[in-house]
Each structure stands twice: as structure tokens, then as C-alpha cells.
Short mmCIF file of C-alpha atoms (C1' of nucleotides) in Angstrom, two decimals:
data_model
loop_
_atom_site.label_atom_id
_atom_site.label_comp_id
_atom_site.label_asym_id
_atom_site.label_seq_id
_atom_site.Cartn_x
_atom_site.Cartn_y
_atom_site.Cartn_z
CA MET A 2 -0.10 0.26 0.35
CA ALA A 3 1.34 3.14 -0.70
CA SER A 4 2.57 5.41 1.92
CA VAL A 5 0.53 8.90 2.69
CA ASP A 6 1.88 12.36 1.55
CA ARG A 7 3.50 13.72 4.86
CA THR A 8 2.51 17.04 4.28
CA LEU A 9 -0.93 15.97 4.37
CA VAL A 10 -0.61 15.43 7.61
CA ALA A 11 2.69 17.28 8.96
CA ASP A 12 0.23 19.86 10.01
CA LEU A 13 -2.49 17.86 12.38
CA PRO A 14 -2.39 18.88 16.35
CA LEU A 15 -1.90 14.77 16.80
CA PHE A 16 2.26 15.40 14.89
CA ALA A 17 1.85 18.07 16.54
CA GLY A 18 6.29 18.03 17.19
CA LEU A 19 7.32 15.01 15.61
CA ALA A 20 9.98 15.00 13.49
CA PRO A 21 9.63 14.83 9.21
CA GLU A 22 11.34 10.86 9.65
CA GLN A 23 8.80 10.00 13.29
CA LEU A 24 5.97 10.69 11.27
CA ASP A 25 6.50 9.15 7.83
CA GLU A 26 7.55 5.87 10.69
CA LEU A 27 4.11 6.56 11.41
CA LEU A 28 2.46 7.27 8.66
CA ARG A 29 4.26 3.59 7.07
CA GLU A 30 2.21 2.13 9.80
CA ALA A 31 -1.65 3.85 8.27
CA GLN A 32 -3.87 2.74 5.56
CA SER A 33 -5.44 4.52 4.39
CA VAL A 34 -9.74 3.75 3.78
CA ARG A 35 -12.64 4.72 2.29
CA TYR A 36 -15.83 5.56 3.88
CA PRO A 37 -19.05 6.33 1.36
CA LYS A 38 -21.92 8.10 2.90
CA GLY A 39 -23.75 6.08 5.25
CA MET A 40 -21.21 3.51 6.01
CA THR A 41 -20.58 1.85 9.27
CA VAL A 42 -16.67 3.28 10.62
CA PHE A 43 -17.45 1.07 13.90
CA GLN A 44 -19.67 0.41 16.18
CA GLN A 45 -20.16 0.81 19.35
CA ASP A 46 -19.28 -2.49 21.93
CA ALA A 47 -17.52 -3.64 19.26
CA GLU A 48 -13.58 -4.46 19.75
CA ALA A 49 -11.41 -0.67 19.21
CA HIS A 50 -9.14 -2.99 16.26
CA SER A 51 -8.46 0.89 15.28
CA PHE A 52 -7.84 3.98 15.49
CA PHE A 53 -8.26 6.69 12.93
CA VAL A 54 -7.65 10.30 11.67
CA LEU A 55 -9.89 11.95 8.93
CA LEU A 56 -8.23 13.04 5.56
CA HIS A 57 -11.73 14.18 4.26
CA GLY A 58 -15.25 13.96 5.55
CA HIS A 59 -17.36 14.36 8.24
CA LEU A 60 -18.57 11.45 10.35
CA ARG A 61 -21.63 11.04 12.95
CA VAL A 62 -20.81 10.12 16.35
CA TYR A 63 -23.37 8.48 18.91
CA LYS A 64 -25.15 6.65 21.47
CA LEU A 65 -27.54 4.00 21.30
CA THR A 66 -29.32 3.78 24.91
CA PRO A 67 -30.85 0.07 26.03
CA ASP A 68 -34.51 1.77 24.17
CA GLY A 69 -33.17 2.31 21.21
CA GLN A 70 -33.38 6.17 21.58
CA GLN A 71 -29.90 8.14 20.12
CA VAL A 72 -28.04 10.35 20.93
CA VAL A 73 -25.40 12.28 18.92
CA VAL A 74 -21.78 12.65 20.66
CA ARG A 75 -20.57 14.28 18.09
CA PHE A 76 -19.48 15.08 14.55
CA VAL A 77 -16.22 14.50 13.37
CA SER A 78 -14.45 17.07 11.06
CA ALA A 79 -11.52 16.24 8.66
CA GLY A 80 -8.26 16.20 10.84
CA GLU A 81 -9.11 15.17 14.17
CA VAL A 82 -8.18 11.69 15.40
CA PHE A 83 -11.38 9.64 16.47
CA GLY A 84 -12.22 5.61 17.74
CA VAL A 85 -9.65 5.61 20.30
CA ALA A 86 -10.74 3.84 22.00
CA MET A 87 -7.31 1.45 23.33
CA ALA A 88 -5.32 4.81 24.41
CA ILE A 89 -8.43 5.93 27.61
CA GLY A 90 -8.27 2.34 28.05
CA ARG A 91 -11.15 0.33 26.23
CA THR A 92 -11.46 -2.40 24.31
CA THR A 93 -14.95 -1.51 22.99
CA TYR A 94 -15.48 1.42 21.09
CA PRO A 95 -18.27 3.91 22.90
CA ALA A 96 -20.05 4.24 20.93
CA THR A 97 -20.54 4.38 16.78
CA ALA A 98 -19.47 6.31 13.95
CA VAL A 99 -21.03 6.58 10.65
CA ALA A 100 -20.06 8.78 7.30
CA VAL A 101 -22.84 11.01 6.58
CA VAL A 102 -20.53 12.57 3.41
CA ASP A 103 -18.15 10.18 1.84
CA SER A 104 -14.47 10.84 3.81
CA ILE A 105 -11.54 9.00 4.17
CA ALA A 106 -9.82 8.01 7.19
CA LEU A 107 -6.17 6.84 8.16
CA VAL A 108 -6.44 3.56 10.40
CA TRP A 109 -4.40 1.77 12.66
CA PRO A 110 -4.31 -1.47 14.25
CA SER A 111 -5.18 -0.58 18.14
CA VAL A 112 -2.45 -3.29 19.11
CA ALA A 113 0.39 -0.67 17.18
CA TRP A 114 -1.12 1.91 20.20
CA PRO A 115 1.41 0.41 22.99
CA ARG A 116 4.71 0.91 20.89
CA LEU A 117 3.82 3.64 18.86
CA ILE A 118 3.26 5.45 22.19
CA ALA A 119 6.59 3.99 23.39
CA LYS A 120 8.57 5.09 20.39
CA HIS A 121 6.90 8.77 20.08
CA PRO A 122 5.28 10.29 23.87
CA THR A 123 4.15 13.08 22.29
CA LEU A 124 1.64 11.21 20.62
CA ALA A 125 0.29 10.68 23.63
CA VAL A 126 0.56 13.99 25.26
CA ASN A 127 -1.25 15.24 22.05
CA THR A 128 -3.92 12.85 22.71
CA LEU A 129 -4.22 14.17 25.70
CA GLN A 130 -5.04 17.52 25.18
CA THR A 131 -7.74 16.45 22.57
CA VAL A 132 -9.54 13.95 24.98
CA GLY A 133 -9.29 16.70 27.13
CA SER A 134 -10.44 19.40 24.96
CA ARG A 135 -13.29 17.02 24.71
CA LEU A 136 -13.44 16.56 28.35
CA GLN A 137 -14.25 20.26 28.28
CA ASP A 138 -16.90 20.24 25.49
CA ALA A 139 -18.76 17.39 27.11
CA HIS A 140 -18.83 19.29 30.76
CA ALA A 141 -20.23 22.56 28.95
CA ARG A 142 -23.23 20.70 27.29
CA VAL A 143 -23.55 18.94 30.38
CA VAL A 144 -24.19 22.79 32.50
CA GLU A 145 -26.81 24.00 29.48
CA MET A 146 -28.26 20.85 29.38
CA SER A 147 -28.51 20.86 33.58
CA THR A 148 -29.35 24.63 33.50
CA GLU A 149 -30.59 26.23 30.12
CA GLN A 150 -34.20 25.46 28.42
CA VAL A 151 -34.53 24.12 24.28
CA GLU A 152 -33.95 26.90 22.47
CA ARG A 153 -30.86 28.10 24.40
CA ARG A 154 -28.79 24.53 23.75
CA ILE A 155 -30.05 24.79 20.08
CA ALA A 156 -28.48 27.80 19.72
CA HIS A 157 -25.56 26.25 21.14
CA ALA A 158 -25.25 23.41 20.00
CA LEU A 159 -25.66 25.58 16.19
CA LEU A 160 -22.90 27.71 17.32
CA ARG A 161 -20.27 25.24 17.64
CA LEU A 162 -21.56 23.03 14.18
CA ALA A 163 -20.83 26.82 13.29
CA GLN A 164 -17.52 26.54 15.07
CA GLN A 165 -16.67 23.32 14.10
CA SER A 166 -17.88 22.91 10.37
CA GLY A 167 -19.14 25.99 9.09
CA ARG A 168 -18.54 27.06 5.81
CA LYS A 169 -19.03 30.76 4.23
CA VAL A 170 -21.02 31.66 2.23
CA GLU A 171 -22.12 34.69 1.17
CA ALA A 172 -25.65 35.19 3.00
CA GLY A 173 -23.63 33.74 6.27
CA VAL A 174 -22.44 30.37 7.67
CA GLU A 175 -23.63 27.53 6.27
CA ILE A 176 -23.25 24.14 8.23
CA ASP A 177 -21.22 22.26 6.36
CA PHE A 178 -22.61 18.24 5.92
CA PRO A 179 -26.48 17.24 5.54
CA ILE A 180 -27.57 17.68 8.91
CA SER A 181 -31.50 17.53 9.49
CA ARG A 182 -33.31 18.26 12.55
CA GLN A 183 -33.33 15.15 14.60
CA ASP A 184 -29.90 15.03 14.66
CA VAL A 185 -30.14 18.23 16.83
CA ALA A 186 -32.65 16.93 18.26
CA GLU A 187 -30.08 14.39 19.19
CA MET A 188 -27.43 16.87 20.16
CA THR A 189 -29.43 18.53 22.46
CA GLY A 190 -31.68 16.43 24.59
CA THR A 191 -35.16 17.18 23.01
CA THR A 192 -37.21 16.60 19.84
CA LEU A 193 -37.33 17.34 16.02
CA HIS A 194 -40.57 18.71 16.37
CA THR A 195 -39.77 21.37 18.65
CA VAL A 196 -35.88 22.10 16.59
CA SER A 197 -38.51 22.73 13.70
CA ARG A 198 -40.12 25.22 15.40
CA VAL A 199 -37.25 27.04 16.49
CA LEU A 200 -36.07 27.18 13.28
CA SER A 201 -39.75 27.96 12.34
CA ALA A 202 -39.48 30.72 14.64
CA TRP A 203 -35.63 32.24 14.18
CA GLU A 204 -36.24 31.75 9.89
CA ASP A 205 -38.98 34.64 10.52
CA ARG A 206 -36.40 36.64 12.60
CA GLY A 207 -34.24 36.36 10.28
CA PHE A 208 -31.43 34.57 12.43
CA VAL A 209 -30.94 31.59 10.03
CA ALA A 210 -32.91 30.07 6.43
CA GLY A 211 -33.17 26.23 7.23
CA GLY A 212 -33.35 23.92 4.11
CA ARG A 213 -33.56 20.11 3.17
CA GLN A 214 -30.67 19.26 5.98
CA LYS A 215 -29.53 22.22 5.51
CA ILE A 216 -28.78 24.96 7.88
CA THR A 217 -27.27 28.55 7.66
CA ILE A 218 -26.46 30.51 9.92
CA LEU A 219 -27.35 35.17 8.82
CA GLU A 220 -27.33 36.19 11.89
CA PRO A 221 -24.25 34.10 14.22
CA HIS A 222 -24.37 37.48 16.41
CA ARG A 223 -27.97 37.88 17.48
CA LEU A 224 -27.87 33.75 18.09
CA PHE A 225 -24.91 34.14 20.18
CA VAL A 226 -27.03 36.44 23.20
CA LEU A 227 -30.09 34.42 22.74
CA ALA A 228 -27.57 31.18 23.65
CA GLU A 229 -26.31 34.04 26.31
CA GLY A 230 -29.53 34.65 27.46
CA GLY A 231 -30.12 38.30 26.19
CA LEU A 232 -32.89 39.57 24.32
CA PRO A 233 -32.49 39.76 21.37
CA MET B 19 9.38 20.11 54.00
CA ALA B 20 9.29 16.18 54.85
CA SER B 21 8.66 13.57 51.97
CA VAL B 22 6.02 11.67 51.49
CA ASP B 23 5.97 8.33 52.41
CA ARG B 24 6.01 6.06 48.93
CA THR B 25 3.93 3.25 50.42
CA LEU B 26 0.96 5.59 50.81
CA VAL B 27 1.27 5.92 46.58
CA ALA B 28 2.86 3.53 44.98
CA ASP B 29 -0.48 1.63 43.93
CA LEU B 30 -2.32 5.12 42.75
CA PRO B 31 -3.50 4.56 38.96
CA LEU B 32 -1.51 7.33 38.10
CA PHE B 33 1.83 5.68 39.21
CA ALA B 34 1.43 2.90 37.48
CA GLY B 35 4.88 1.72 36.35
CA LEU B 36 6.77 3.50 37.76
CA ALA B 37 10.09 2.47 39.29
CA PRO B 38 10.29 3.09 43.04
CA GLU B 39 13.43 5.42 42.80
CA GLN B 40 11.67 7.44 39.76
CA LEU B 41 8.32 7.57 42.59
CA ASP B 42 10.76 8.50 44.87
CA GLU B 43 11.58 11.21 43.10
CA LEU B 44 8.12 12.61 41.41
CA LEU B 45 7.33 12.97 45.26
CA ARG B 46 10.17 15.26 46.44
CA GLU B 47 9.16 17.31 44.45
CA ALA B 48 5.48 17.58 45.52
CA GLN B 49 3.83 19.35 49.58
CA SER B 50 1.60 18.28 50.92
CA VAL B 51 -1.26 20.59 52.05
CA ARG B 52 -4.47 20.09 54.73
CA TYR B 53 -7.39 21.53 53.34
CA PRO B 54 -9.97 21.47 55.97
CA LYS B 55 -13.35 21.20 55.27
CA GLY B 56 -14.78 23.65 53.32
CA MET B 57 -11.25 25.56 51.56
CA THR B 58 -11.23 26.82 48.45
CA VAL B 59 -8.82 24.37 46.97
CA PHE B 60 -8.87 25.81 43.56
CA GLN B 61 -10.93 28.26 42.27
CA GLN B 62 -13.21 28.54 38.59
CA ASP B 63 -11.24 30.80 35.54
CA ALA B 64 -7.74 31.24 38.30
CA GLU B 65 -4.21 30.48 36.86
CA ALA B 66 -4.17 26.42 37.23
CA HIS B 67 -0.46 26.59 39.17
CA SER B 68 -1.14 23.49 40.77
CA PHE B 69 -2.16 20.34 39.49
CA PHE B 70 -3.29 17.46 42.35
CA VAL B 71 -3.15 14.07 43.96
CA LEU B 72 -6.38 12.90 46.59
CA LEU B 73 -4.07 11.17 50.01
CA HIS B 74 -7.24 12.11 51.88
CA GLY B 75 -10.97 12.85 51.90
CA HIS B 76 -13.14 14.31 49.53
CA LEU B 77 -13.37 17.36 47.54
CA ARG B 78 -17.28 18.63 45.53
CA VAL B 79 -15.75 20.19 42.20
CA TYR B 80 -18.38 22.21 40.63
CA LYS B 81 -18.91 25.21 37.68
CA LEU B 82 -20.29 28.09 38.24
CA THR B 83 -22.54 29.57 34.98
CA PRO B 84 -22.41 32.68 34.25
CA ASP B 85 -25.71 33.79 36.36
CA GLY B 86 -24.95 32.11 39.03
CA GLN B 87 -25.92 28.61 38.85
CA GLN B 88 -24.28 25.51 40.24
CA VAL B 89 -23.44 22.21 38.13
CA VAL B 90 -21.40 19.54 39.91
CA VAL B 91 -19.36 17.90 37.58
CA ARG B 92 -18.12 15.43 40.36
CA PHE B 93 -17.06 14.54 43.79
CA VAL B 94 -12.60 13.96 44.49
CA SER B 95 -12.08 10.39 46.42
CA ALA B 96 -8.73 9.58 48.08
CA GLY B 97 -6.55 8.42 45.52
CA GLU B 98 -7.67 10.27 42.35
CA VAL B 99 -5.41 13.46 40.45
CA PHE B 100 -7.30 16.35 39.76
CA GLY B 101 -6.90 19.88 38.69
CA VAL B 102 -4.78 18.31 36.30
CA ALA B 103 -5.30 21.90 33.20
CA MET B 104 -2.17 22.07 32.38
CA ALA B 105 -2.29 18.85 30.88
CA ILE B 106 -4.82 19.22 29.44
CA GLY B 107 -4.11 22.47 27.43
CA ARG B 108 -6.09 24.98 29.29
CA THR B 109 -3.66 27.63 31.04
CA THR B 110 -6.79 28.04 34.20
CA TYR B 111 -8.77 25.72 36.18
CA PRO B 112 -12.12 24.62 34.41
CA ALA B 113 -14.07 24.41 38.28
CA THR B 114 -13.55 25.10 41.75
CA ALA B 115 -12.79 22.60 44.01
CA VAL B 116 -13.80 22.77 48.07
CA ALA B 117 -13.52 20.02 50.13
CA VAL B 118 -16.83 19.27 51.59
CA VAL B 119 -14.86 17.32 54.21
CA ASP B 120 -11.30 17.91 56.30
CA SER B 121 -9.14 17.05 52.99
CA ILE B 122 -5.04 16.31 52.48
CA ALA B 123 -3.90 16.56 48.75
CA LEU B 124 0.42 16.30 46.55
CA VAL B 125 0.38 19.54 45.22
CA TRP B 126 3.41 20.10 42.13
CA PRO B 127 3.14 22.86 40.62
CA SER B 128 2.06 23.48 37.34
CA VAL B 129 5.12 24.20 35.30
CA ALA B 130 7.36 20.63 36.34
CA TRP B 131 4.21 18.78 34.08
CA PRO B 132 5.90 19.37 30.75
CA ARG B 133 9.58 18.05 32.15
CA LEU B 134 7.93 15.18 34.47
CA ILE B 135 6.03 13.99 31.66
CA ALA B 136 9.41 14.15 29.75
CA LYS B 137 11.12 12.07 31.94
CA HIS B 138 8.53 9.46 32.70
CA PRO B 139 6.05 9.69 29.76
CA THR B 140 4.29 5.94 31.81
CA LEU B 141 2.44 9.61 33.85
CA ALA B 142 0.81 11.41 30.66
CA VAL B 143 -0.43 7.52 29.36
CA ASN B 144 -2.04 6.99 32.53
CA THR B 145 -3.50 10.49 33.07
CA LEU B 146 -4.73 10.12 29.55
CA GLN B 147 -6.61 6.76 30.76
CA THR B 148 -8.52 9.19 34.14
CA VAL B 149 -9.39 11.61 31.40
CA GLY B 150 -10.82 8.41 29.06
CA SER B 151 -12.35 7.85 32.05
CA ARG B 152 -13.84 10.89 32.80
CA LEU B 153 -14.78 11.86 29.19
CA GLN B 154 -16.79 8.40 29.51
CA ASP B 155 -18.31 9.72 32.40
CA ALA B 156 -19.31 13.02 31.12
CA HIS B 157 -21.22 10.88 28.01
CA ALA B 158 -22.67 8.91 29.96
CA ARG B 159 -23.75 11.96 31.90
CA VAL B 160 -25.15 13.68 28.33
CA VAL B 161 -26.50 10.67 27.22
CA GLU B 162 -28.99 10.21 30.95
CA MET B 163 -30.21 14.01 30.85
CA SER B 164 -30.92 14.01 27.04
CA THR B 165 -33.14 10.45 27.90
CA GLU B 166 -34.08 10.11 30.65
CA GLN B 167 -36.39 11.33 33.63
CA VAL B 168 -35.69 12.69 36.46
CA GLU B 169 -36.58 9.85 39.11
CA ARG B 170 -34.05 7.35 37.25
CA ARG B 171 -31.62 10.09 36.50
CA ILE B 172 -31.83 10.43 40.22
CA ALA B 173 -30.82 6.79 40.70
CA HIS B 174 -28.18 6.37 38.30
CA ALA B 175 -26.00 9.33 40.10
CA LEU B 176 -26.95 7.53 42.91
CA LEU B 177 -25.79 4.06 42.07
CA ARG B 178 -22.98 6.31 40.98
CA LEU B 179 -21.67 8.05 44.17
CA ALA B 180 -22.57 4.55 45.94
CA GLN B 181 -20.33 3.29 43.84
CA GLN B 182 -17.20 5.68 44.26
CA SER B 183 -17.66 6.21 47.90
CA GLY B 184 -20.02 4.03 49.45
CA ARG B 185 -19.14 2.35 52.77
CA LYS B 186 -20.63 -1.17 53.95
CA VAL B 187 -22.34 0.17 56.02
CA GLU B 188 -25.09 -2.51 58.56
CA ALA B 189 -28.41 -1.79 57.19
CA GLY B 190 -26.98 -1.15 53.08
CA VAL B 191 -24.52 1.45 50.94
CA GLU B 192 -24.00 4.99 52.67
CA ILE B 193 -23.10 7.95 51.01
CA ASP B 194 -19.33 8.66 52.67
CA PHE B 195 -19.14 12.57 52.53
CA PRO B 196 -21.78 14.93 53.40
CA ILE B 197 -23.97 15.12 50.98
CA SER B 198 -26.90 17.84 50.65
CA ARG B 199 -30.54 17.69 48.54
CA GLN B 200 -29.13 20.27 46.41
CA ASP B 201 -25.88 18.45 46.00
CA VAL B 202 -28.44 16.00 44.37
CA ALA B 203 -29.68 18.24 42.29
CA GLU B 204 -27.27 19.52 40.61
CA MET B 205 -26.21 17.28 39.93
CA THR B 206 -28.67 15.83 37.74
CA GLY B 207 -30.52 19.24 36.58
CA THR B 208 -33.01 19.34 39.02
CA THR B 209 -34.06 21.04 41.98
CA LEU B 210 -33.49 20.21 45.43
CA HIS B 211 -37.22 20.21 45.45
CA THR B 212 -38.12 17.02 43.74
CA VAL B 213 -34.65 15.11 44.45
CA SER B 214 -36.22 15.67 48.04
CA ARG B 215 -39.57 14.49 46.66
CA VAL B 216 -38.54 11.68 45.11
CA LEU B 217 -36.20 10.49 48.30
CA SER B 218 -38.99 10.79 50.29
CA ALA B 219 -40.97 8.38 47.97
CA TRP B 220 -38.26 5.86 47.95
CA GLU B 221 -37.38 6.26 51.62
CA ASP B 222 -41.84 5.60 52.33
CA ARG B 223 -40.51 1.93 49.71
CA GLY B 224 -37.12 2.14 51.36
CA PHE B 225 -35.07 1.82 48.80
CA VAL B 226 -32.93 4.26 51.09
CA ALA B 227 -32.31 6.46 54.10
CA GLY B 228 -31.93 9.49 54.35
CA GLY B 229 -31.00 12.33 57.36
CA ARG B 230 -29.19 15.59 56.68
CA GLN B 231 -26.43 15.64 54.62
CA LYS B 232 -26.79 11.92 54.75
CA ILE B 233 -28.24 9.05 52.23
CA THR B 234 -28.20 5.13 52.87
CA ILE B 235 -29.26 3.24 49.53
CA LEU B 236 -30.40 0.14 51.54
CA GLU B 237 -31.97 -1.70 48.54
CA PRO B 238 -29.16 -0.73 46.22
CA HIS B 239 -31.00 -3.72 42.98
CA ARG B 240 -34.20 -1.91 43.71
CA LEU B 241 -32.52 1.37 43.06
CA PHE B 242 -30.97 -0.54 39.99
CA VAL B 243 -33.64 -1.89 37.91
CA LEU B 244 -35.75 1.87 38.22
CA ALA B 245 -32.50 3.49 36.70
CA GLU B 246 -32.59 0.88 34.39
CA GLY B 247 -36.07 2.36 33.53
CA GLY B 248 -38.36 -1.10 34.89
CA LEU B 249 -40.77 -1.13 37.26
CA PRO B 250 -39.60 -1.87 40.65
"C1'" DG C 28 -29.60 25.13 77.24
"C1'" DG C 29 -31.55 27.54 74.09
"C1'" DC C 30 -31.19 30.33 69.98
"C1'" DG C 31 -30.13 30.59 64.80
"C1'" DC C 32 -29.09 28.97 60.46
"C1'" DT C 33 -28.80 25.60 57.32
"C1'" DC C 34 -31.15 22.11 55.65
"C1'" DT C 35 -35.36 19.35 54.69
"C1'" DT C 36 -40.54 18.62 53.70
"C1'" DT C 37 -44.70 19.43 51.38
"C1'" DG C 38 -48.45 22.23 49.05
"C1'" DC C 39 -50.41 23.84 45.02
"C1'" DG C 40 -50.75 25.75 39.85
"C1'" DC C 41 -48.70 27.12 36.43
"C1'" DC C 42 -45.44 26.25 31.63
"C1'" DG C 43 -42.53 24.17 28.75
"C1'" DC C 44 -41.93 20.98 25.64
"C1'" DA C 45 -42.91 16.10 24.85
"C1'" DT C 46 -46.45 13.37 23.02
"C1'" DC C 47 -49.27 12.11 19.59
"C1'" DA C 48 -51.65 13.47 15.31
"C1'" DA C 49 -51.78 14.71 10.04
"C1'" DA C 50 -50.42 17.39 5.99
"C1'" DC C 51 -46.46 18.50 3.52
"C1'" DA C 52 -42.31 19.11 0.55
"C1'" DG C 53 -37.77 17.75 -1.72
"C1'" DC C 54 -35.27 14.50 -3.88
"C1'" DA C 55 -34.54 9.76 -5.81
"C1'" DG C 56 -35.67 6.17 -8.30
"C1'" DC C 57 -38.23 4.44 -12.63
"C1'" DG D 1 -43.53 13.19 -15.73
"C1'" DC D 2 -45.13 10.24 -11.43
"C1'" DT D 3 -44.40 7.48 -7.33
"C1'" DG D 4 -42.31 6.81 -2.56
"C1'" DC D 5 -39.72 7.77 0.79
"C1'" DT D 6 -37.96 10.79 3.70
"C1'" DG D 7 -36.97 14.94 6.49
"C1'" DT D 8 -39.89 19.52 7.89
"C1'" DT D 9 -43.95 22.11 9.28
"C1'" DT D 10 -48.22 22.54 12.22
"C1'" DG D 11 -51.53 21.68 14.73
"C1'" DA D 12 -53.98 20.39 19.39
"C1'" DT D 13 -53.28 18.15 23.90
"C1'" DG D 14 -51.08 16.74 28.53
"C1'" DC D 15 -47.94 16.50 32.33
"C1'" DG D 16 -43.73 15.62 34.79
"C1'" DG D 17 -41.44 18.42 37.45
"C1'" DC D 18 -40.24 23.94 38.22
"C1'" DG D 19 -41.29 28.22 41.04
"C1'" DC D 20 -43.16 29.88 44.98
"C1'" DA D 21 -43.91 29.72 49.85
"C1'" DA D 22 -44.15 28.14 54.10
"C1'" DA D 23 -43.73 25.03 57.71
"C1'" DG D 24 -40.46 21.92 60.08
"C1'" DA D 25 -35.88 19.29 62.24
"C1'" DG D 26 -31.20 18.66 62.90
"C1'" DC D 27 -26.80 21.01 64.43
"C1'" DG D 28 -23.19 23.94 65.52
"C1'" DC D 29 -22.92 27.73 68.88
"C1'" DC D 30 -22.00 30.81 72.19
#
DNA sequence: GGCGCTCTTTGCGCCGCATCAAACAGCAGC
DNA sequence: GCTGCTGTTTGATGCGGCGCAAAGAGCGCC
């Protein structure tokens, strides 16, 4: 299998502080894999055979409750590490990851992880930062769900999505992958009905523009004020 | 300052895989500090000057929202690392930690962290596991808050508390530090009124026994069934 | 011992949002 | 084009649990 070009990934946070030769060495062990839209990259509770870096595309990561409800944990964008179950001491994946658009990822076997971090401790340090920032995101979400009501939670979710995966477009900022009202509902702990109602109201006020699996934020500042509890 | 005895902390997960001499070296740089009940160990948004290992006691870690509401992030038990802001790439603490009983912690200056992990990469790996398991806790909480209603969330919170800080007592399992209804409310995203009502109902049914800042679980199994959505 | 503080219990009314229901619209496939 | 599927909108209804209020109980402190 042809090795991946170093320049494609040299700037990723995961590889910060690694010498070019070290990076080449890492990449030599990775495979580049295509995941067509809709394909499952890994499944909750399945054995964590691999860990990944997303090169291109977007993934939807969600947890399934015993009674069949889904909760969206996050969306993965290009450049991010994901599926690092082994690194955090798990043998199975804690969630399911599905490609929401055609995607490409670098794939390492999980068994290589202990050896790789032993040789390149920087990897562990960088992963610690990544996991740490996810922990902060998760805590922020807990705080939001504990103290804010639905409208503000949806505003926060949209702003976070725009920041992570926003694409600037003439009218404003558009989430650059297909996202449904149901998805937003599963990110904010509400129902698609409520999300639809809230977005419709915002659309009337000119804050956002909707569409089938599409959301464009027209007035980010107004939305921000709303998220922080103001009365825009 | 007298060095801490190695045997006190040798079994902690943070120090797993370190040679005795390495551990001694680490401990030589630490200070042992007493925090009387009620004292603040560190404050949200303050500069993260130190990181810690709790030797004895219990801490309450909470976040304060802009409008003054508190959300309990977790309770720290003896043996755990905490305040590792620097490790996850922050310069300030993301939350406030207060001693709920007289406590003792080992304290290292944060500036020592980069040097320590450079010398002992195992520390980074072990911390990664710790932060990873906290991430899973946080995600579990997000899922609960998204999909479960109050009674089940409270049941889950109590079971988690019992597991982390339960003390076996003749009648059942008792949370072994002072914890108020308000605390439970701030862990589950509800109000102390609702928690009080739920606990009273459970007390009538014989599942738990209450008291001022005290909760004893009499029927862990019944509570578990309830938490999982059954009808006990 | 008794005062006062903090924590807890309990009642009542209201409301935000879930639930149920049904029609509507964009997009793919034939 | 038409058909069917999936995603979206909007209305009507009900209820879990929050907000408010006030009384009760355990405990430290003087």
C-alpha cells in the first residue's frame, strides 16, 4: 500500500512536535480507507481494532441507549483523531461512527498503539490534549443541559457546529454537511418537533435559513446573544 | 519539607508502571497540603498553578454558570488526580474544587508538568486513561440527561456515588461524605425540591434512608432496576 | 439549654416541552 | 412525468417537574 504524503497531515495537532522522519515512520503503518456516505466506520461495543485520523469528510458519532434512542456525541471533521478507545483504556468502542458524506480516514491497528506511544511519547501528550478538550466540551454540554432551556441549547449547538464545520457563504455561515432537525434534536436532548418549531421561529426573524438537511446561520451575533441568555 | 512515604501512593493508577526510584523522585517535588472542610482548593478561571493527588478526604468540584447557578461536575475521592488543567492544554482551572471534609492532597507546581512527563512518559499515558474515563462518565451523563427523566437520573447518580464513595454499613451502603439534596440536584440537573420528593418516596418504599446531608442505599438492586427503566 | 442557621419536607399552580396526529415538500428512482 | 420515501412543518393536548411559599427538623455555637 502506498504511503500517505507527509505534507497532508504534518500540521495536525496530533502530530505536533514530531520530526518528519518520525511522522513518515508512523504513516508507513497506516492505511488510507474510503468510507462512502452512510457507511459505518465502527460500531458501539464492537472490539476496538483500530484508531483513526479523518483526512476528508464528516462523521456522525452517536450512542444508542438500551431502549433504542440515539444521542449524538459529536461530528468529526477532517484532521481529527477518533476511535482512540484503546488509548483511554477501553477494549470496545463507546459509540458508533457513521460517514455522513463520502469520507477518507487513516487507519492504524489498535495493537500498535502501545508501541507507538512508547516510541513517540509526544503522541500520548497530544492525544491527552485532544481528549481533554473533548472532556471540556462534554462538561459544557452537561452544564447547558442542566441549566438552560431548549431554545438556548439549540442556539449553542448551532454555534458550535458553525465553529467546527462552518463554511462561509455569501449570506452567512452554512453547516457544510447534511444535518437534519433530528440530528440537532439528538445533540440537544429534545425532539425534532421542537427543533423544527424553534428554527422556523428563527427563520421568521431572519436569524437562520433552513432547507432539507441544511442550516445556514445568517446572524451569528444575534444567535450568540440568544444563547447567552439575552433578548435579541 | 519532609518527603511523602512512597508506600502511601505506590498503588495509585497515576503511578502505575513507575519504578520505586522514579516515584521517589516525583514525590520529592510534591508538597503535602491540608485543606480543612469548606476550604477552596482551586477556583474556576484562576490560573492553574498546581495539579494534585488527593491523599485523604473528599472534594466537591463544580462549575458556576454566568447567571450564578452551580453544576456539580464530580466528587473527588482519595487516590484520584485532579486539577490537571495544564495537562489538557488549559492555563486556568475549568471548575472550582472545595473540600467537603478535612482533606489532604499532594501538590505539584504546574510548571513542573512538562518536565515530569518528558522524563516519565508513563505519567502522560496514565493521565490519558484517567481523563478518558472521565470523558466516558461525562458522556454517560449527557446521554442520561438527554433521554431519561428525573427519577431515573437521580437513581443513576446515587448508584454512581455509592460505587465511587460508598461505605458499607450494616443496613446497606452509605455515601461516606456529607451530601445535600441540593448537591444531588446539581448533579442531575433538577431542583432540590424534586430530589427531596423523590427521595421521600423512595424512603417510603424502603429503598433508601435519608438524613441531614446523608443518604444510605438500602436496596441497591431495586434502585438499579429503577435506574434501568424497570418498574420495581 | 436555647438561639439561629442551614437543610429538608410538602403543598399548589403553572408552563415548557413532549407526545400524538396529520399534512406537506424536497429528492431519487423508474 | 409520476410514485414513494424521507425529512419537515404545524396544530392540539397533556403532564412532569419547576417556581413559589411556608413550615419543620437537625446541628453548631454561644
